[in-house]
PDB file of C-alpha atoms in Angstrom:
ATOM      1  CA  UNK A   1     -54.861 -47.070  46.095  1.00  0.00           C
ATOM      2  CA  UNK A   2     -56.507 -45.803  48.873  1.00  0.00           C
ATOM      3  CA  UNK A   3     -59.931 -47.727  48.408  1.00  0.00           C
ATOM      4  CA  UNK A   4     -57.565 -51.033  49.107  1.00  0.00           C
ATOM      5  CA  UNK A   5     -55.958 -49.339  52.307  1.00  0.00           C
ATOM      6  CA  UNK A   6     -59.829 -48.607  53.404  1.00  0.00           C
ATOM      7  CA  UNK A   7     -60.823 -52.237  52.228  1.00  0.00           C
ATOM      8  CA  UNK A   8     -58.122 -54.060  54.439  1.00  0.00           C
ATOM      9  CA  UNK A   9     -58.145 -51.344  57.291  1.00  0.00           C
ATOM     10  CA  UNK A  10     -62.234 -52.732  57.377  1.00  0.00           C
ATOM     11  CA  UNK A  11     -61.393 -56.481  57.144  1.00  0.00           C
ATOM     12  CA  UNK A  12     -58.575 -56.112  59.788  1.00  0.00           C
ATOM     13  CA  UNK A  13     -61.031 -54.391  62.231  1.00  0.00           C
ATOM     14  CA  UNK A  14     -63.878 -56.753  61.232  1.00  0.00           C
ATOM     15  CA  UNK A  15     -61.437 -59.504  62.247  1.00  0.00           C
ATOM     16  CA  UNK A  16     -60.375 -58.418  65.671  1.00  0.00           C
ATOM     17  CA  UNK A  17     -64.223 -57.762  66.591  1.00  0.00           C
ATOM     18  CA  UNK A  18     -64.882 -61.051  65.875  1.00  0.00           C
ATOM     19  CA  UNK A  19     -61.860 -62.382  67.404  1.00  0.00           C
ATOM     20  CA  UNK A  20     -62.500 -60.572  70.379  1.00  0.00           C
ATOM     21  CA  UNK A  21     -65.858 -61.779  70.765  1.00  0.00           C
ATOM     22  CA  UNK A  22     -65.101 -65.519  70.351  1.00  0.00           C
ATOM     23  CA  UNK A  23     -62.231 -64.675  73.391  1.00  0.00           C
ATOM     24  CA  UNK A  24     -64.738 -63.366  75.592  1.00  0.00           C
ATOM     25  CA  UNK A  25     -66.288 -66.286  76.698  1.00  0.00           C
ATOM     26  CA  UNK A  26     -63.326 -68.271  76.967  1.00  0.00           C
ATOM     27  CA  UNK A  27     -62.405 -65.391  79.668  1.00  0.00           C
ATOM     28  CA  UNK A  28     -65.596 -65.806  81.962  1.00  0.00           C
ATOM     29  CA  UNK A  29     -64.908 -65.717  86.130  1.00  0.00           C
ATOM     30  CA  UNK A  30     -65.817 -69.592  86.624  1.00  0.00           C
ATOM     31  CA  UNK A  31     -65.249 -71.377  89.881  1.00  0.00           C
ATOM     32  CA  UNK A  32     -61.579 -72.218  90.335  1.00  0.00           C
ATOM     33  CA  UNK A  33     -60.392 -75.904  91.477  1.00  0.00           C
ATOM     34  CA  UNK A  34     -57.812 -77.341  93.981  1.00  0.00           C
ATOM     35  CA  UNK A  35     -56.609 -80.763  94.905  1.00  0.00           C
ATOM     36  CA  UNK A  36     -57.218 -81.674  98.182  1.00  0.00           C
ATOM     37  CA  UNK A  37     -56.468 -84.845  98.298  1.00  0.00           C
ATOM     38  CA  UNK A  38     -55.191 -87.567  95.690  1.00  0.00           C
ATOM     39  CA  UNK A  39     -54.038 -91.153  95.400  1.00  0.00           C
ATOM     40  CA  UNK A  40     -53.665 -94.009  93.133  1.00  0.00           C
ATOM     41  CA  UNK A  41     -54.746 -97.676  93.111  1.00  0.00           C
ATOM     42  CA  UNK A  42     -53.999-100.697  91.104  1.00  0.00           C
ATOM     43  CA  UNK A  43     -57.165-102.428  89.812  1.00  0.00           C
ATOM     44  CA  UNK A  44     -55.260-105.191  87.617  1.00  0.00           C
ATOM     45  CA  UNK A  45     -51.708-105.242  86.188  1.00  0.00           C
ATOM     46  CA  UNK A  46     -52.137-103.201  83.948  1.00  0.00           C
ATOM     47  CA  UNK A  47     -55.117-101.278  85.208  1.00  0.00           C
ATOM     48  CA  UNK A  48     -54.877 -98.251  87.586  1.00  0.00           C
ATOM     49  CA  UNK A  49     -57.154 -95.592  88.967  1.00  0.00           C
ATOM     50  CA  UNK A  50     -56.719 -92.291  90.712  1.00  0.00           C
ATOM     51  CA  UNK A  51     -58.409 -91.154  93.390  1.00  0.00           C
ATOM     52  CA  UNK A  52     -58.653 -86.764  94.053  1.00  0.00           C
ATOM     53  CA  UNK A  53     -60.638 -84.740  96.275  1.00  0.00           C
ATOM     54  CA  UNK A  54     -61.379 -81.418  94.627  1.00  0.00           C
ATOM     55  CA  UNK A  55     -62.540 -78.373  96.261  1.00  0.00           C
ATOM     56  CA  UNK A  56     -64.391 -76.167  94.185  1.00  0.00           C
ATOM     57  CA  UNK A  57     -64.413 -71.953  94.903  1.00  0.00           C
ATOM     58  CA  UNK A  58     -66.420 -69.976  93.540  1.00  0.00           C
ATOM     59  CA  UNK A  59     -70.109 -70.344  92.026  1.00  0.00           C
ATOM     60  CA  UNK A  60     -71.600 -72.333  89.042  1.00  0.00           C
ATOM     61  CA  UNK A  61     -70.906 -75.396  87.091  1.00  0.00           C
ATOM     62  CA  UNK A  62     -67.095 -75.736  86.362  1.00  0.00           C
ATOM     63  CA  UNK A  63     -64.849 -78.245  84.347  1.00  0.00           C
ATOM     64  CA  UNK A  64     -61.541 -79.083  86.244  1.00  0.00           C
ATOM     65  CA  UNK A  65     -59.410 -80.709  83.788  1.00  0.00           C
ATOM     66  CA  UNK A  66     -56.396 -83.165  85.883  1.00  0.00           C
ATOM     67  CA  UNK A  67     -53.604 -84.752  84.447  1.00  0.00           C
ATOM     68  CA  UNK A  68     -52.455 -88.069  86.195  1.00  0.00           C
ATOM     69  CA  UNK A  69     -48.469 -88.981  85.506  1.00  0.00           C
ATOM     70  CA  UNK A  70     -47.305 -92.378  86.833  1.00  0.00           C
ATOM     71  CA  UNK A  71     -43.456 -92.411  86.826  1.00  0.00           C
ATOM     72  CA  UNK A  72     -42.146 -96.343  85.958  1.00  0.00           C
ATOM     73  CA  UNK A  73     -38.119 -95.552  86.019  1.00  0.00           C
ATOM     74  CA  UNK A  74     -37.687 -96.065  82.082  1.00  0.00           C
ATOM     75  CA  UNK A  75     -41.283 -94.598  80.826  1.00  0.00           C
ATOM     76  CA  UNK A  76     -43.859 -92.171  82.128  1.00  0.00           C
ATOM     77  CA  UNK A  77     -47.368 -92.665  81.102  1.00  0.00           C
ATOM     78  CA  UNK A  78     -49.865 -89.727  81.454  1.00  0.00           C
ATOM     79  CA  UNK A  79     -53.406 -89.574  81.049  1.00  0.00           C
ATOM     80  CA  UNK A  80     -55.823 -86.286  81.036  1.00  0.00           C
ATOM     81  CA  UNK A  81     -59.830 -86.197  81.842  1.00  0.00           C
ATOM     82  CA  UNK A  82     -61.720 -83.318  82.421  1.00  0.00           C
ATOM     83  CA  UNK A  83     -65.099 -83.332  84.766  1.00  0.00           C
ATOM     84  CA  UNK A  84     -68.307 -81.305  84.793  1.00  0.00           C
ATOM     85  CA  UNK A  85     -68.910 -80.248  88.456  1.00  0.00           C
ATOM     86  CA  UNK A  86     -72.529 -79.389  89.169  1.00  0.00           C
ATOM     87  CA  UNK A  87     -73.383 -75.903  90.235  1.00  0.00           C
ATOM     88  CA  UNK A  88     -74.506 -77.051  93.700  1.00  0.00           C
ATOM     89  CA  UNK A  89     -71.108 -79.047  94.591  1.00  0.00           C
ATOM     90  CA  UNK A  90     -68.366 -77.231  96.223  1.00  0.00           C
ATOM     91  CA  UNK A  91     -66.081 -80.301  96.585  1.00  0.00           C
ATOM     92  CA  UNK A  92     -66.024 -83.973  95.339  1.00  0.00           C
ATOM     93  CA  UNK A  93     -64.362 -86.518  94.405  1.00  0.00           C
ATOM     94  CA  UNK A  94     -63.661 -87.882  91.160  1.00  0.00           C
ATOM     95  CA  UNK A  95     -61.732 -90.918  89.470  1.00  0.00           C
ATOM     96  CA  UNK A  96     -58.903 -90.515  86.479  1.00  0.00           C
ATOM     97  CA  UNK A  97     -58.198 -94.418  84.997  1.00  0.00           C
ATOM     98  CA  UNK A  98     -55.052 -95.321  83.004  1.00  0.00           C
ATOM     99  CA  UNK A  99     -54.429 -98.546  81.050  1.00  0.00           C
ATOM    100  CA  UNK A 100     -51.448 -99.356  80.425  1.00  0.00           C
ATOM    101  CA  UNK A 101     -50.386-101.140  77.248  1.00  0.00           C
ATOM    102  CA  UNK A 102     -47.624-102.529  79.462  1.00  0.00           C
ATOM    103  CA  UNK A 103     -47.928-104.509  82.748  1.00  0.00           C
ATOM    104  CA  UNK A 104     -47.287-102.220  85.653  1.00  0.00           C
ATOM    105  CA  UNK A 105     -44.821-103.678  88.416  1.00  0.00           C
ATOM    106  CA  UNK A 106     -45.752-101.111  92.089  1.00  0.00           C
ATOM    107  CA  UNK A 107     -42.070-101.590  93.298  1.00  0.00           C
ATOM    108  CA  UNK A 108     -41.191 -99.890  90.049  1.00  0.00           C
ATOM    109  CA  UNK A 109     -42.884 -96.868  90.059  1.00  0.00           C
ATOM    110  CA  UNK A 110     -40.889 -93.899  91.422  1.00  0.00           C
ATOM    111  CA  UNK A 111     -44.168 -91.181  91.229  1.00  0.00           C
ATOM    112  CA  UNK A 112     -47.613 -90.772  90.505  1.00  0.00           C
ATOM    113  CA  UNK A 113     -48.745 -87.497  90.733  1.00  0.00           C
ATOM    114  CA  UNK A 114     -51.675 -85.415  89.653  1.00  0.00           C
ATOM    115  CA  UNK A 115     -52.293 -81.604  88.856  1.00  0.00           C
ATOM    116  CA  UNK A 116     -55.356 -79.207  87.300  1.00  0.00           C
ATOM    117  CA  UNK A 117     -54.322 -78.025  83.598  1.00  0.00           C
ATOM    118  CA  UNK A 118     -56.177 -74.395  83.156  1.00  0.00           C
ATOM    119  CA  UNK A 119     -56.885 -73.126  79.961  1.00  0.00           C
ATOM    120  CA  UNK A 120     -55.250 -69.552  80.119  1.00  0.00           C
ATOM    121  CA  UNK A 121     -53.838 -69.690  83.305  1.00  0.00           C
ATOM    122  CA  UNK A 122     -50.681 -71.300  84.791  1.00  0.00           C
ATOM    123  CA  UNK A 123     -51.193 -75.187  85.988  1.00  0.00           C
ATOM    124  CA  UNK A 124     -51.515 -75.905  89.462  1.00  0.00           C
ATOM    125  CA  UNK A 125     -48.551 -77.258  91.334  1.00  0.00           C
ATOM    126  CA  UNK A 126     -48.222 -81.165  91.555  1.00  0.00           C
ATOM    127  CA  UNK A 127     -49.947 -83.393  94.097  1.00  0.00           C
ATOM    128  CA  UNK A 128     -48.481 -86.635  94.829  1.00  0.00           C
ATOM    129  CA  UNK A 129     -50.657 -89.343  95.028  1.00  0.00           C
ATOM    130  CA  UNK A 130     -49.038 -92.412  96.176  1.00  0.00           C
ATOM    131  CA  UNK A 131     -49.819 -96.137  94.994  1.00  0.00           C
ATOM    132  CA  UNK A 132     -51.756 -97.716  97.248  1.00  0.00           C
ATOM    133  CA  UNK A 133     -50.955-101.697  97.898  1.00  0.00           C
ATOM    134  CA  UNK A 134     -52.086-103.875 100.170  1.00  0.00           C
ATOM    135  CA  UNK A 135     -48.833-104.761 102.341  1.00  0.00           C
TER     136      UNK A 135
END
């Protein structure tokens, strides 16, 4: 009986080591991300980009994942893309594209807004980033 205890006693330890070491690097101090700027443009009916101005802190290469919700009254469609920023780049701008499956009418949408999703840690807040027209 107590060869078993020692047996699963091992395989439990064994098991958090090796969990513990496929957390670490998951857990490394990376640059962290904010939105300085952000707003959205239609590029057909049922084409539309987002524009946001990230400022990176921190050293390294880091990948800012944003999510981009655009707010039609009866639906919300959300998109997510995550971008490799270089080492040497401490703020840019990058592009997040949604295509709709539906045609997308500006006077109906109500909000577009963007925000960073962070693995382990909460989300930042939500940016607005108003439609852009022409008028």
């Amino acid at each position: 009986m107590h060869r078993r205890t020692l047996i699963v006693s091992g395989l439990t330890a064994i098991a958090t080591i090796v969990t513990g070491c496929l957390a670490a690097p998951t857990d490394s101090q990376g640059p962290t991300f904010t939105i300085d700027t952000a707003e959205s443009h239609m590029l057909s009916s049922q084409e539309l980009i987002a524009v946001v101005g990230l400022k990176k802190d921190g050293t390294g290469e880091g990948a800012p994942t944003i999510r981009w919700e655009l707010n039609g009254g009866e639906y919300t469609q959300a998109t997510e893309q995550q971008f490799v920023i270089p080492e040497d780049m401490s703020e840019t701008t990058v592009s997040v594209f949604l295509n709709s499956p539906t045609e997308v009418v500006p006077e109906k949408i109500e909000r577009s807004r963007v925000k960073l999703l962070r693995s382990g840690a909460s989300d930042s807040a939500w940016v607005e980033a108003p439609l852009q027209t022409d008028e």
